[in-house]
């Protein structure tokens, strides 16, 4: 019988590539709620948490990328941005504070709570955006973009951290995708909205491009007010959020997360605890993948309308509206990828497939001579790059454990994503318009690098998991194999009720066993147990254990033969109860 892979054991998070559905997970068992009740609670979380964070991210993405819409609506001419690299500087300057302040902002999110902190910064950057509509020259625009980058530095990494704290590993990519999908809706509709707002040209003596910033800033402020009311806290404190989950329901989420990876509870902050994960190379591997991904997404967001207008000859209105269809297609690809990733529990291979999709689309966009064919390339490149954003976020979130490790990882990931924005703004220079050949080669190189890093990390994770199987490595601070071999002279279950000890014969059973199994039985305390490998095809569950207990034991790691248990009952425990071990046995 082959040994179980590291992915199937509670301590082994790395390389979830091979998890598949070979084993049932114990995260869906709970002593308080049935499976149907659990799903209702989780769907309530989805409706409140994912919807609110996604809606705010929608305006976040719209507010940082509406620069290109304003550019083709008259901003470049009015502010004299054709001179030198002024437009590229305005694009780039946003990312300097955006990258620098993300680690600190993530810590503040945990300390102050996401409801107050994230809601406040959304309102603040909405005010900055309104101010951008009244700038008189390009230098004032640089100041506004710098402040915008500082404020937005807290939102995206804070949301990644918050969302990854609420969901188990194989549920998270769909949620990240819905969160980011709402952002894609912003990108899809931003061009159409900008076109409509630009028709306000001349009202109150303001140019149409100014109304783009002013109206979208007001919309952002309204979303910020909603966030102050509806955004929720981390699971261990969420019962305090307005009209959300009860304390009992929040406790269920904490138990569920702890059964999956044991990091739901708050940990005291120390600088060492926060920074020590930086020594783990995989943190930087995920960050580099995200950097390469966002180099492409930001290039498309900031320069696609300009390429459509100046490079392909479309009108201002057409170039703004033609941005929408590729992002709709990207949303379909993104959610399909997420569904496959969560269902079959794969991550790295999907990141690689999306990168290959980009590698097909980018050369078509950059080097073909037919505009219709080039526009087809836009679809492929936009879909591949944007589908990889939630895919990489899930890839990283699945492979870290611990509150402050998760906080640093989220900040590092999104910070490197900001560096990708800097690279794209430098690679797509004004003097290279309309073809932007250096930028095209840069984005192609980024996707090649993604393939190399994913391949290297996948090989390394498999090596680590094999070492964990042999007991030679502890992954994420926890032993991979939770099975303890202890002597027991007879194949019997021993139970204790008060001071009375009883023995019940135990037939050979082909079961799954894990030390966490009995932490879910409040009436019983596991003192010790013994297991040994069972041969495939041998022995089936007998009649001396309840169905529920057998199902509990089945929920983890590998097929094992139970040789014996020693259980201690708490006072008042009734034999033959629903978790009965002695007496009242059901036939299985």
PDB file of N, CA and C in Angstrom, residues 31 78 81 104 179 207 243 250 284 288 367 373 382 404 410 429 447:
ATOM      1  N   UNK A  31     -19.843  19.475  15.581  1.00  0.00           N
ATOM      2  CA  UNK A  31     -20.718  18.948  16.618  1.00  0.00           C
ATOM      3  C   UNK A  31     -21.979  19.769  16.815  1.00  0.00           C
ATOM      4  N   UNK A  78      -5.107  68.788 -22.273  1.00  0.00           N
ATOM      5  CA  UNK A  78      -5.324  69.935 -21.382  1.00  0.00           C
ATOM      6  C   UNK A  78      -4.195  70.113 -20.372  1.00  0.00           C
ATOM      7  N   UNK A  81       0.326  66.456 -21.193  1.00  0.00           N
ATOM      8  CA  UNK A  81       0.994  65.205 -20.836  1.00  0.00           C
ATOM      9  C   UNK A  81       1.716  64.553 -22.007  1.00  0.00           C
ATOM     10  N   UNK A 104       2.672  47.671   6.516  1.00  0.00           N
ATOM     11  CA  UNK A 104       2.148  48.396   7.678  1.00  0.00           C
ATOM     12  C   UNK A 104       0.626  48.452   7.646  1.00  0.00           C
ATOM     13  N   UNK A 179     -14.731  37.903  -5.893  1.00  0.00           N
ATOM     14  CA  UNK A 179     -14.204  39.196  -5.435  1.00  0.00           C
ATOM     15  C   UNK A 179     -13.537  39.941  -6.590  1.00  0.00           C
ATOM     16  N   UNK A 207     -14.130  70.245 -18.214  1.00  0.00           N
ATOM     17  CA  UNK A 207     -13.972  69.285 -19.296  1.00  0.00           C
ATOM     18  C   UNK A 207     -14.576  67.940 -18.930  1.00  0.00           C
ATOM     19  N   UNK A 243     -25.448  43.010  12.602  1.00  0.00           N
ATOM     20  CA  UNK A 243     -26.431  42.093  12.004  1.00  0.00           C
ATOM     21  C   UNK A 243     -25.763  41.052  11.108  1.00  0.00           C
ATOM     22  N   UNK A 250     -19.985  32.173  14.707  1.00  0.00           N
ATOM     23  CA  UNK A 250     -18.575  32.542  14.512  1.00  0.00           C
ATOM     24  C   UNK A 250     -17.655  31.480  15.097  1.00  0.00           C
ATOM     25  N   UNK A 284       8.403  34.533  -1.512  1.00  0.00           N
ATOM     26  CA  UNK A 284       8.899  35.381  -2.601  1.00  0.00           C
ATOM     27  C   UNK A 284       8.596  34.770  -3.966  1.00  0.00           C
ATOM     28  N   UNK A 288       6.689  36.826  -6.804  1.00  0.00           N
ATOM     29  CA  UNK A 288       7.217  37.026  -8.155  1.00  0.00           C
ATOM     30  C   UNK A 288       6.195  36.620  -9.213  1.00  0.00           C
ATOM     31  N   UNK A 367       1.838  42.146 -32.561  1.00  0.00           N
ATOM     32  CA  UNK A 367       2.605  42.050 -33.798  1.00  0.00           C
ATOM     33  C   UNK A 367       1.790  41.738 -35.050  1.00  0.00           C
ATOM     34  N   UNK A 373      -7.914  40.714 -35.854  1.00  0.00           N
ATOM     35  CA  UNK A 373      -7.118  39.645 -35.246  1.00  0.00           C
ATOM     36  C   UNK A 373      -6.438  40.152 -33.974  1.00  0.00           C
ATOM     37  N   UNK A 382      -6.195  39.398 -22.014  1.00  0.00           N
ATOM     38  CA  UNK A 382      -6.960  39.918 -20.879  1.00  0.00           C
ATOM     39  C   UNK A 382      -7.498  38.780 -20.021  1.00  0.00           C
ATOM     40  N   UNK A 404      -0.030  36.044  11.359  1.00  0.00           N
ATOM     41  CA  UNK A 404       0.926  37.068  10.933  1.00  0.00           C
ATOM     42  C   UNK A 404       1.722  36.618   9.726  1.00  0.00           C
ATOM     43  N   UNK A 410       0.238  38.262   2.447  1.00  0.00           N
ATOM     44  CA  UNK A 410      -0.721  39.053   1.672  1.00  0.00           C
ATOM     45  C   UNK A 410      -0.118  40.385   1.262  1.00  0.00           C
ATOM     46  N   UNK A 429       6.101  53.081 -22.691  1.00  0.00           N
ATOM     47  CA  UNK A 429       6.469  54.500 -22.686  1.00  0.00           C
ATOM     48  C   UNK A 429       5.735  55.255 -23.789  1.00  0.00           C
ATOM     49  N   UNK A 447       5.290  36.244 -18.605  1.00  0.00           N
ATOM     50  CA  UNK A 447       4.540  34.986 -18.609  1.00  0.00           C
ATOM     51  C   UNK A 447       5.448  33.779 -18.763  1.00  0.00           C
TER      52      UNK A 447
END
